[in-house]
Amino acid sequence: MHFAAARQQAFRVMFEQAGFGVAQVSLDGQWLAVNQALCNILGYSRQELLSRSLPQLTRFDDVETELGDCRRLLDSHIQSFSSEKRHLRGDGRVAWLKATITLVRDHVSGGPASYLAVVEDLTPHKKQVQQVRVDGDKRFRVLADSISEVFFTLDRELRCTYWNKAAESLSGQGAGTPLERW
């Protein structure tokens, strides 16, 4: 086998068998090549992904940030960038991703050719973090409700966001009641 063909075959095998999502994306945001791991992460078949553009699947409030980072890549201000962003899965759920994007240059002209995206699914991690917060909040409330002293928390606008049972008994009000009603 010719050396260049062997290198190309080895690259194709690494691309396809990577344990994380890998994609080649055109400069205008079209998927050019995607591996099976990325298809699994996003919940689309390869053909479905290739028929869509990256901005179509990126959550609308993450698109502008990503476009700005891509402009900085094109202007040679940065070599690559990583960001956490949300993408819409094929089943309608949101997938949290960490994507590292690198500009691929044409080997002859040196000009921009495409982007290489390496994608990690953060969704399971985000769910664990959320569960830890929920569990921590439940433990906090059990502890705060078990003390006999008045205890409450305020948000930045000085609205009461929580008070314990002792505060509720004293005030006759529930959490969320404006402080001026005390």
C-alpha positions as a Python dict, from the first residue, in 0.01 Angstrom:
ca = {
    (1, 'M'): (0, 0, 0),
    (2, 'H'): (127, 345, -87),
    (3, 'F'): (247, 549, 217),
    (4, 'A'): (-3, 836, 162),
    (5, 'A'): (-291, 592, 125),
    (6, 'A'): (-184, 409, 441),
    (7, 'R'): (-171, 739, 634),
    (8, 'Q'): (-513, 836, 504),
    (9, 'Q'): (-656, 496, 604),
    (10, 'A'): (-501, 522, 953),
    (11, 'F'): (-652, 869, 994),
    (12, 'R'): (-996, 744, 881),
    (13, 'V'): (-981, 459, 1136),
    (14, 'M'): (-883, 699, 1419),
    (15, 'F'): (-1158, 942, 1311),
    (16, 'E'): (-1424, 671, 1312),
    (17, 'Q'): (-1314, 486, 1627),
    (18, 'A'): (-1249, 787, 1849),
    (19, 'G'): (-1429, 769, 2184),
    (20, 'F'): (-1550, 1127, 2142),
    (21, 'G'): (-1730, 1316, 1869),
    (22, 'V'): (-1522, 1434, 1577),
    (23, 'A'): (-1640, 1641, 1283),
    (24, 'Q'): (-1509, 1832, 988),
    (25, 'V'): (-1720, 2144, 937),
    (26, 'S'): (-1712, 2380, 638),
    (27, 'L'): (-1634, 2748, 691),
    (28, 'D'): (-2006, 2824, 648),
    (29, 'G'): (-2112, 2573, 915),
    (30, 'Q'): (-2209, 2266, 710),
    (31, 'W'): (-2111, 1926, 845),
    (32, 'L'): (-1867, 1770, 598),
    (33, 'A'): (-1777, 1453, 790),
    (34, 'V'): (-1892, 1322, 1128),
    (35, 'N'): (-1800, 1011, 1323),
    (36, 'Q'): (-2043, 768, 1484),
    (37, 'A'): (-1965, 894, 1836),
    (38, 'L'): (-2089, 1242, 1739),
    (39, 'C'): (-2401, 1091, 1585),
    (40, 'N'): (-2465, 905, 1912),
    (41, 'I'): (-2407, 1217, 2124),
    (42, 'L'): (-2648, 1426, 1915),
    (43, 'G'): (-2901, 1149, 1849),
    (44, 'Y'): (-2896, 1177, 1469),
    (45, 'S'): (-2795, 936, 1197),
    (46, 'R'): (-2491, 1033, 992),
    (47, 'Q'): (-2713, 1129, 696),
    (48, 'E'): (-2939, 1343, 918),
    (49, 'L'): (-2638, 1531, 1059),
    (50, 'L'): (-2481, 1583, 718),
    (51, 'S'): (-2808, 1732, 591),
    (52, 'R'): (-2810, 1999, 864),
    (53, 'S'): (-2581, 2287, 949),
    (54, 'L'): (-2407, 2337, 1280),
    (55, 'P'): (-2601, 2659, 1357),
    (56, 'Q'): (-2929, 2470, 1303),
    (57, 'L'): (-2841, 2239, 1591),
    (58, 'T'): (-2673, 2491, 1821),
    (59, 'R'): (-2901, 2649, 2077),
    (60, 'F'): (-2984, 3000, 1956),
    (61, 'D'): (-2826, 3184, 2249),
    (62, 'D'): (-2494, 2997, 2196),
    (63, 'V'): (-2468, 3067, 1820),
    (64, 'E'): (-2337, 3426, 1841),
    (65, 'T'): (-2058, 3335, 2081),
    (66, 'E'): (-1950, 3048, 1857),
    (67, 'L'): (-1959, 3266, 1544),
    (68, 'G'): (-1743, 3528, 1717),
    (69, 'D'): (-1487, 3264, 1816),
    (70, 'C'): (-1484, 3129, 1459),
    (71, 'R'): (-1419, 3482, 1325),
    (72, 'R'): (-1125, 3510, 1565),
    (73, 'L'): (-991, 3179, 1430),
    (74, 'L'): (-1025, 3301, 1071),
    (75, 'D'): (-849, 3628, 1159),
    (76, 'S'): (-561, 3425, 1314),
    (77, 'H'): (-615, 3582, 1657),
    (78, 'I'): (-637, 3237, 1814),
    (79, 'Q'): (-525, 2885, 1713),
    (80, 'S'): (-826, 2703, 1856),
    (81, 'F'): (-1099, 2751, 2114),
    (82, 'S'): (-1301, 2538, 2352),
    (83, 'S'): (-1646, 2616, 2475),
    (84, 'E'): (-1937, 2460, 2653),
    (85, 'K'): (-2254, 2490, 2455),
    (86, 'R'): (-2594, 2340, 2409),
    (87, 'H'): (-2709, 2151, 2102),
    (88, 'L'): (-3050, 2017, 2017),
    (89, 'R'): (-3058, 1639, 1996),
    (90, 'G'): (-3266, 1448, 1746),
    (91, 'D'): (-3514, 1360, 2023),
    (92, 'G'): (-3562, 1729, 2114),
    (93, 'R'): (-3360, 1716, 2436),
    (94, 'V'): (-3065, 1947, 2498),
    (95, 'A'): (-2714, 1802, 2494),
    (96, 'W'): (-2442, 1990, 2680),
    (97, 'L'): (-2115, 1967, 2487),
    (98, 'K'): (-1760, 2077, 2526),
    (99, 'A'): (-1633, 2146, 2176),
    (100, 'T'): (-1276, 2225, 2083),
    (101, 'I'): (-1260, 2387, 1741),
    (102, 'T'): (-945, 2423, 1531),
    (103, 'L'): (-907, 2587, 1194),
    (104, 'V'): (-777, 2348, 928),
    (105, 'R'): (-566, 2519, 664),
    (106, 'D'): (-523, 2416, 302),
    (107, 'H'): (-187, 2238, 275),
    (108, 'V'): (-101, 2418, -52),
    (109, 'S'): (-226, 2775, -11),
    (110, 'G'): (-225, 2795, 370),
    (111, 'G'): (-569, 2956, 358),
    (112, 'P'): (-863, 2848, 574),
    (113, 'A'): (-1015, 2522, 449),
    (114, 'S'): (-1251, 2395, 722),
    (115, 'Y'): (-1289, 2348, 1095),
    (116, 'L'): (-1207, 2039, 1297),
    (117, 'A'): (-1438, 1989, 1594),
    (118, 'V'): (-1362, 1750, 1880),
    (119, 'V'): (-1671, 1709, 2095),
    (120, 'E'): (-1720, 1569, 2446),
    (121, 'D'): (-2067, 1501, 2584),
    (122, 'L'): (-2104, 1689, 2913),
    (123, 'T'): (-2472, 1603, 2958),
    (124, 'P'): (-2417, 1324, 3215),
    (125, 'H'): (-2182, 1550, 3413),
    (126, 'K'): (-2429, 1842, 3403),
    (127, 'K'): (-2706, 1611, 3527),
    (128, 'Q'): (-2484, 1493, 3816),
    (129, 'V'): (-2400, 1851, 3914),
    (130, 'Q'): (-2768, 1944, 3907),
    (131, 'Q'): (-2855, 1641, 4121),
    (132, 'V'): (-2585, 1733, 4374),
    (133, 'R'): (-2732, 2085, 4393),
    (134, 'V'): (-3083, 1950, 4444),
    (135, 'D'): (-2964, 1702, 4707),
    (136, 'G'): (-2759, 1972, 4881),
    (137, 'D'): (-3057, 2207, 4880),
    (138, 'K'): (-3277, 1937, 5035),
    (139, 'R'): (-3018, 1867, 5307),
    (140, 'F'): (-2983, 2240, 5373),
    (141, 'R'): (-3359, 2282, 5414),
    (142, 'V'): (-3386, 1984, 5651),
    (143, 'L'): (-3103, 2126, 5862),
    (144, 'A'): (-3236, 2484, 5858),
    (145, 'D'): (-3588, 2367, 5946),
    (146, 'S'): (-3456, 2165, 6239),
    (147, 'I'): (-3314, 2467, 6425),
    (148, 'S'): (-3531, 2681, 6652),
    (149, 'E'): (-3368, 3011, 6555),
    (150, 'V'): (-3501, 3227, 6273),
    (151, 'F'): (-3304, 3174, 5954),
    (152, 'F'): (-3362, 3317, 5606),
    (153, 'T'): (-3181, 3387, 5281),
    (154, 'L'): (-3208, 3685, 5046),
    (155, 'D'): (-3138, 3724, 4677),
    (156, 'R'): (-2953, 4022, 4523),
    (157, 'E'): (-3274, 4228, 4515),
    (158, 'L'): (-3318, 4160, 4888),
    (159, 'R'): (-3616, 3932, 4829),
    (160, 'C'): (-3650, 3652, 5074),
    (161, 'T'): (-3585, 3328, 4887),
    (162, 'Y'): (-3609, 3093, 5184),
    (163, 'W'): (-3687, 3098, 5549),
    (164, 'N'): (-3705, 2816, 5793),
    (165, 'K'): (-4005, 2694, 5992),
    (166, 'A'): (-3912, 2912, 6291),
    (167, 'A'): (-3923, 3225, 6072),
    (168, 'E'): (-4248, 3110, 5915),
    (169, 'S'): (-4406, 3055, 6259),
    (170, 'L'): (-4289, 3395, 6381),
    (171, 'S'): (-4403, 3587, 6073),
    (172, 'G'): (-4705, 3388, 5967),
    (173, 'Q'): (-4574, 3424, 5611),
    (174, 'G'): (-4418, 3174, 5369),
    (175, 'A'): (-4097, 3208, 5173),
    (176, 'G'): (-4125, 3447, 4881),
    (177, 'T'): (-4328, 3700, 5077),
    (178, 'P'): (-4171, 4046, 5031),
    (179, 'L'): (-3982, 4163, 5339),
    (180, 'E'): (-4189, 4482, 5355),
    (181, 'R'): (-4490, 4264, 5448),
    (182, 'W'): (-4316, 4152, 5770),
}
